Short mmCIF file of C-alpha atoms in Angstrom, two decimals:
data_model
loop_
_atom_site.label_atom_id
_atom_site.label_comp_id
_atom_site.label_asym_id
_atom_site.label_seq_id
_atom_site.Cartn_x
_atom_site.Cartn_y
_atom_site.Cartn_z
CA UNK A 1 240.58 134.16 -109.42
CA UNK A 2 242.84 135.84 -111.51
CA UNK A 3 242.91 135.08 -115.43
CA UNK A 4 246.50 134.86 -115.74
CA UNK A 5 246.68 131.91 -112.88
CA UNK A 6 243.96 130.21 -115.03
CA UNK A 7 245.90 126.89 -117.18
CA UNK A 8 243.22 126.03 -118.95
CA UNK A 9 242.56 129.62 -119.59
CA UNK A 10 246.27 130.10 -120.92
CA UNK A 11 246.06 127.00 -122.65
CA UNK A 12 243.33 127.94 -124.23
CA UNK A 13 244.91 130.53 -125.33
CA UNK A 14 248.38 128.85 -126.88
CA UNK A 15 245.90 126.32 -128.92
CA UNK A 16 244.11 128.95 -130.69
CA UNK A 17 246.83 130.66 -131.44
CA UNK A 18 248.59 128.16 -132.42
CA UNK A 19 245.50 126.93 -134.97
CA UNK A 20 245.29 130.57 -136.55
CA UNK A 21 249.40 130.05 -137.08
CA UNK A 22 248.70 127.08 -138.86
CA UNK A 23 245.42 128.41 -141.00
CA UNK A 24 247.61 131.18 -142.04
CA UNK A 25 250.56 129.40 -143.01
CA UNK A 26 248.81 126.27 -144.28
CA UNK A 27 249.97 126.46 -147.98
CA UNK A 28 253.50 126.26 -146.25
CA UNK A 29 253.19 123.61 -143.76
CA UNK A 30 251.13 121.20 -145.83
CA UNK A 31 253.65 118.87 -147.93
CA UNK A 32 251.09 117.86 -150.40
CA UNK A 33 247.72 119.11 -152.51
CA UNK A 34 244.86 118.44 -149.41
CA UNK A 35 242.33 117.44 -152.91
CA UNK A 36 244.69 115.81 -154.79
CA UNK A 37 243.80 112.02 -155.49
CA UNK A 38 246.48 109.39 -155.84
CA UNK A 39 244.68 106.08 -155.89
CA UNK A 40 247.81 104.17 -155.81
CA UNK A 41 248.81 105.42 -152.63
CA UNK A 42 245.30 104.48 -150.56
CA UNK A 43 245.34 104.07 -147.45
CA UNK A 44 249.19 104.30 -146.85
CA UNK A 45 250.46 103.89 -143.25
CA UNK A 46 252.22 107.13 -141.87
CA UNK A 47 255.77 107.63 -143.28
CA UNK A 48 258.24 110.59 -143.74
CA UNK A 49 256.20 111.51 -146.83
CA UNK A 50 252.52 111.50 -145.54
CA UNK A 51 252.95 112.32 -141.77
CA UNK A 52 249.87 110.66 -140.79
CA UNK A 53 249.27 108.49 -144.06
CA UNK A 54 246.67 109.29 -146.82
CA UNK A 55 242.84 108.55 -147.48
CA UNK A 56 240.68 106.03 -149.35
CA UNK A 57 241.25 108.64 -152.16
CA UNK A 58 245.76 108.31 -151.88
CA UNK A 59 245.34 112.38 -150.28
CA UNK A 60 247.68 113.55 -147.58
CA UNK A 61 245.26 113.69 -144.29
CA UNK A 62 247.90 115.61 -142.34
CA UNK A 63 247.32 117.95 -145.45
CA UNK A 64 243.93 118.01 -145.36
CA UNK A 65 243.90 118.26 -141.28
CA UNK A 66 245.86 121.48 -141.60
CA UNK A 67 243.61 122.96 -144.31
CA UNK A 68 240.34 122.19 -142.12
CA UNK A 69 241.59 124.58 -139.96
CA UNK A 70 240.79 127.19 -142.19
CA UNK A 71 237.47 126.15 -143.36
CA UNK A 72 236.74 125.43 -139.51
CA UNK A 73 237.62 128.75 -138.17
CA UNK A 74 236.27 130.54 -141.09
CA UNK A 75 232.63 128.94 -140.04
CA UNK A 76 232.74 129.08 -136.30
CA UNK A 77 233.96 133.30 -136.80
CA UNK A 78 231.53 133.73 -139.34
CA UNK A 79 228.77 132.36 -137.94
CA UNK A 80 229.26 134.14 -134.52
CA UNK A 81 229.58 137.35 -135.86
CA UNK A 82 226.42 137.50 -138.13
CA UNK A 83 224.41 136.02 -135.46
CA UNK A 84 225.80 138.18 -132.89
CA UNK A 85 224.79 140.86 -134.72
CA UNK A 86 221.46 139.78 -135.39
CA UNK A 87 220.86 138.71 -131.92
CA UNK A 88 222.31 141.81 -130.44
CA UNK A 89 220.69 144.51 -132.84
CA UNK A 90 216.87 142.54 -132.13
CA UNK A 91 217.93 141.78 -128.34
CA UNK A 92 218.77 145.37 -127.80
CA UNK A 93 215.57 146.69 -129.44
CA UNK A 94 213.28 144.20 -127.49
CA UNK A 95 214.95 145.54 -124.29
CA UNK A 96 214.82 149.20 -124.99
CA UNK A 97 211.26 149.52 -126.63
CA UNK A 98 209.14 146.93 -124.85
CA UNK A 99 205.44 146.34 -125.52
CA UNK A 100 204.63 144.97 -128.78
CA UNK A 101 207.68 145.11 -130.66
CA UNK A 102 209.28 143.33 -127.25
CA UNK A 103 206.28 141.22 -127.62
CA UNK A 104 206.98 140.28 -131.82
CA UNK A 105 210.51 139.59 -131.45
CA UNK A 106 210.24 137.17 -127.90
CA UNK A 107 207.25 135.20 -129.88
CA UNK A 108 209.78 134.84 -132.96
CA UNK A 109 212.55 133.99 -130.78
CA UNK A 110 210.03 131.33 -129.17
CA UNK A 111 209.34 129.93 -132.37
CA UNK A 112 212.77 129.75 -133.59
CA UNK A 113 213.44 127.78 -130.20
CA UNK A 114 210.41 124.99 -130.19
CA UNK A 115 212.42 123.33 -132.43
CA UNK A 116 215.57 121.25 -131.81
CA UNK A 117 218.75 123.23 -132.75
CA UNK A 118 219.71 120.24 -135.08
CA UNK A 119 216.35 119.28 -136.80
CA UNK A 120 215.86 123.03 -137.55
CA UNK A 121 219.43 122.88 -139.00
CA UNK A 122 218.45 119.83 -140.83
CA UNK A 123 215.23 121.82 -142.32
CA UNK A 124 217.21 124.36 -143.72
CA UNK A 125 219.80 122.41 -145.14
CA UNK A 126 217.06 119.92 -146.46
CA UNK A 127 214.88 122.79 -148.05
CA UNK A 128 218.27 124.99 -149.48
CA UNK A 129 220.40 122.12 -150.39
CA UNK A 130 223.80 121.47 -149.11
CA UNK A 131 226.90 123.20 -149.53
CA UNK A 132 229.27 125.58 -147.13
CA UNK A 133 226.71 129.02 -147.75
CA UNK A 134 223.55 127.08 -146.67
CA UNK A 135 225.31 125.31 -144.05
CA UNK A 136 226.33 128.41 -142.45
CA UNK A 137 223.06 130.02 -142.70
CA UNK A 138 221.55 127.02 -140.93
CA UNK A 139 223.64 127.56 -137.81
CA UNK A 140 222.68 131.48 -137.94
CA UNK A 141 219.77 130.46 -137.89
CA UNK A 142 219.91 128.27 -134.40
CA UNK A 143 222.37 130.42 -133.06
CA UNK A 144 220.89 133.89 -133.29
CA UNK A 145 218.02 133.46 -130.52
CA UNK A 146 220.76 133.23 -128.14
CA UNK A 147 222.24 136.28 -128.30
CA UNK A 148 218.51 138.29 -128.15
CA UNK A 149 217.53 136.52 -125.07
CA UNK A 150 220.81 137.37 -123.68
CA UNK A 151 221.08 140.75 -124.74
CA UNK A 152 217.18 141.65 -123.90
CA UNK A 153 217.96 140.28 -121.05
CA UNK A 154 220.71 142.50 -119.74
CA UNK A 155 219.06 145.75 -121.54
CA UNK A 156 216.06 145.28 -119.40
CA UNK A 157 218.29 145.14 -116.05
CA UNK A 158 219.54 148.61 -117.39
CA UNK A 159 216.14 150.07 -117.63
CA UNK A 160 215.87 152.95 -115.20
CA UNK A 161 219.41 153.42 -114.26
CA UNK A 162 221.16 156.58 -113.48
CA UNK A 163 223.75 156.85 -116.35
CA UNK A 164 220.46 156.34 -118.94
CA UNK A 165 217.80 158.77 -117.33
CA UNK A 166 220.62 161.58 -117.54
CA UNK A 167 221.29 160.65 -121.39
CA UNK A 168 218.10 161.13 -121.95
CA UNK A 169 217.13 164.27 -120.25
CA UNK A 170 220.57 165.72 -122.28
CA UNK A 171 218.40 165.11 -125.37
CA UNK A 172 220.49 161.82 -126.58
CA UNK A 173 218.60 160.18 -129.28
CA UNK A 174 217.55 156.62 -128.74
CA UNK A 175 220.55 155.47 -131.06
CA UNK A 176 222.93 156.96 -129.23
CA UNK A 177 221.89 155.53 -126.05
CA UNK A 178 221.71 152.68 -127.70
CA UNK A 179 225.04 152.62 -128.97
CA UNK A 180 227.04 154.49 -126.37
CA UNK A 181 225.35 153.55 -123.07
CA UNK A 182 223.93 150.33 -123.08
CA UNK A 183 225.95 148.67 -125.78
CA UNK A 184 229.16 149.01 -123.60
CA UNK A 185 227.52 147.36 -120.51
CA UNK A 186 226.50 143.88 -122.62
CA UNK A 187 229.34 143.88 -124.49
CA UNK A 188 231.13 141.51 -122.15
CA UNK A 189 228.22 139.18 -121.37
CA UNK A 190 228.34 138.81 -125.63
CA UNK A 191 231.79 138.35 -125.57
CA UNK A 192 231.61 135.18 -123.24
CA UNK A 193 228.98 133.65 -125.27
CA UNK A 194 230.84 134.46 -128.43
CA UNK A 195 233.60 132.92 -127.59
CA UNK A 196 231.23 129.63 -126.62
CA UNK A 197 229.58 129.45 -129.86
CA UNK A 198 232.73 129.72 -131.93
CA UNK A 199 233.48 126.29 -130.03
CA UNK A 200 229.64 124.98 -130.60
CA UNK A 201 229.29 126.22 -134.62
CA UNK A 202 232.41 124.34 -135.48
CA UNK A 203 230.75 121.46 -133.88
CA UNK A 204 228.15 121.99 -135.30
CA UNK A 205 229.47 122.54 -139.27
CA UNK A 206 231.37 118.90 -138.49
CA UNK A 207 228.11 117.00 -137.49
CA UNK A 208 226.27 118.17 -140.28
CA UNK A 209 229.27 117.78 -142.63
CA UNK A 210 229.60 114.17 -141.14
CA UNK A 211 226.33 113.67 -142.03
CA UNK A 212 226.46 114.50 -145.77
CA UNK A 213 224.57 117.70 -145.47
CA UNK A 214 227.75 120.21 -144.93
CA UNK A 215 230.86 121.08 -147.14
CA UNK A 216 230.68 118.65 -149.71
CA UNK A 217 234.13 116.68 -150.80
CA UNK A 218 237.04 117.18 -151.86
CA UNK A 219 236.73 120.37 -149.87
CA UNK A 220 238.97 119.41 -146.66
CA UNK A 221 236.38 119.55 -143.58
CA UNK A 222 236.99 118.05 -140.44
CA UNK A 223 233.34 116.55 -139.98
CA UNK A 224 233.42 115.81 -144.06
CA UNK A 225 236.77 113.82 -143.33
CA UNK A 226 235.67 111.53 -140.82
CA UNK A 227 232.75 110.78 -142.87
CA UNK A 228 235.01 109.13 -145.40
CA UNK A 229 236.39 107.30 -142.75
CA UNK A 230 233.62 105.46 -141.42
CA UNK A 231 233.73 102.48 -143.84
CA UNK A 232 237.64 102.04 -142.72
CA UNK A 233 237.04 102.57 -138.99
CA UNK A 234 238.10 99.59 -138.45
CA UNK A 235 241.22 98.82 -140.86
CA UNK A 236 242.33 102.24 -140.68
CA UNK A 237 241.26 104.04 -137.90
CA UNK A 238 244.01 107.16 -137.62
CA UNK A 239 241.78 108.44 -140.60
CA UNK A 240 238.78 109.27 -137.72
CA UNK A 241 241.02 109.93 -135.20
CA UNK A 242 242.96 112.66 -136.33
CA UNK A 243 240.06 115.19 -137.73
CA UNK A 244 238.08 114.15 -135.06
CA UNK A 245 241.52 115.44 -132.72
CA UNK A 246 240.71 118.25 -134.25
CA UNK A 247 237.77 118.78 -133.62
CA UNK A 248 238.22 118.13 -129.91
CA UNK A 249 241.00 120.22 -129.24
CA UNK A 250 239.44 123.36 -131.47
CA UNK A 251 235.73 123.15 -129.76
CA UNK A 252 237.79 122.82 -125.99
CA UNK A 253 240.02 125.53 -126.60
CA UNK A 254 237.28 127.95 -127.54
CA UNK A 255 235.28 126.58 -124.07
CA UNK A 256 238.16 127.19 -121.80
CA UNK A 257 238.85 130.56 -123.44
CA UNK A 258 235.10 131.49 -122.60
CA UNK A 259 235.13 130.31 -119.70
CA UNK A 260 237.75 132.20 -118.36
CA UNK A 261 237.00 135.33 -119.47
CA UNK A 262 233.34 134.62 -117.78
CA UNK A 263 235.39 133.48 -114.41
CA UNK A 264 237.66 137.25 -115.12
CA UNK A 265 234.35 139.30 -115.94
CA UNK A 266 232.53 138.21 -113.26
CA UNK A 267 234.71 136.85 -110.30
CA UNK A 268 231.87 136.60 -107.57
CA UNK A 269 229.82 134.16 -109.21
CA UNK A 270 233.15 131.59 -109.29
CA UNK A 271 233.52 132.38 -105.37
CA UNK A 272 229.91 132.16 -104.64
CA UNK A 273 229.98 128.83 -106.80
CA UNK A 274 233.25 127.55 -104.59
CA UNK A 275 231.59 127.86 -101.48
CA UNK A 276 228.15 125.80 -102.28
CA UNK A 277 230.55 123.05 -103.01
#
């Protein structure tokens, strides 16, 4: 399968772009203040003025829609790349060491994972408070086991190969095999799931956000948003539907764009997958 016959990979590929367009050029685009109150304009039906009407609060949701896309994408990178980094950097060590540091970090990772993702987030955020640093930190903290598994995972099917035994019999130090010979070989396993948990820590951020335990208000969050709309679901219901748009296409975007770059990266286990059905 080839990636540039993939739509939903191209797709994919126009929405993004087209989200980080409008996070850069937000200030631009949005006609109005996204935390500006104007109570005599609640809940005003779209017009010319207010593209998709205002809030309980007389703010500009189209505003606010367009500046969650910054706060969105600045959690889902943010969050990937710390616990990448994390994951990789205690995956990798794991793989390459074995016995009892192996041993420490798989019982950690074990422990980290006997607990539902979202009740551990919900333990952090109830012991640190709420607020956009501790949220973020609460979704490193359910992400990172992940990315060791994985990456332990794929060191250990490196162990005893070829290109390793000769790096090491040149005298390479165990940092630079590290870094120079295994490190390319998992990098595009990590960059599939990356790309997945962008989609899943932006998902994430909203649900906790929609439950009060996120970004608080007047900051303009997707998940925060649709929180305020819940008690006008019913009289006004384009104030859920539109930040929870967002949401949707965001979280699908980043999918398909994983997904194929996993179908690119490893073509024989789409064929293989094909024929079973």
């Amino acid at each position: 399968m080839k990636l540039g016959t993939d739509l939903g990979f191209r797709l994919s590929i126009c929405a993004i772009a087209a989200l980080l367009l409008l996070a850069i050029a937000a200030p631009c685009i949005a006609p109005h203040d996204p935390e500006r109150a104007q109570p005599e304009l609640r809940l005003k039906d779209p017009c010319g003025a207010y593209p998709l009407g205002t809030d309980h609060l007389g703010r500009c949701i189209f505003s606010r829609v367009v500046f969650g896309i910054r706060i969105s994408l600045f959690i889902g990178l943010v969050v990937v790349l710390i616990s990448a980094s994390i994951g990789m950097i205690l995956g990798e060590a794991a793989g390459y060491y074995g016995g009892i540091l192996d041993e420490a970090i798989m019982r950690l990772v074990d422990a980290f994972l006997s607990f539902p993702s979202i009740f551990l987030a919900l333990a952090v955020i109830g012991f640190l408070g709420s607020g956009l640093t501790n949220l973020m930190l609460s979704l490193i903290l359910v992400e990172w086991t992940g990315y060791a598994r994985l990456v332990r995972s794929e060191v250990l099917s490196l162990q005893g190969k070829e290109f390793l035994e000769a790096a090491r019999s040149l005298g390479a130090s165990d940092l630079c095999i590290m870094s120079r010979h295994i490190l390319p070989n998992i990098l595009p396993s990590l960059l599939v799931m990356a790309t997945l948990s962008v989609g899943y820590a932006i998902l994430g951020a909203a649900s906790l956000s929609f439950l009060g335990l996120g970004v608080q208000p007047p900051t303009p969050e997707w998940g925060s948003m649709m929180n305020d709309a819940r008690p006008f679901i019913r009289s006004h219901p384009l104030m859920m539907i539109f930040p929870g748009t967002a949401i949707t296409i965001t979280v699908l975007a980043f999918h398909l764009l994983g997904d194929g770059i996993r179908k690119k990266l490893n073509p024989r286990s789409e064929w293989e997958k094909q024929l079973r059905f």
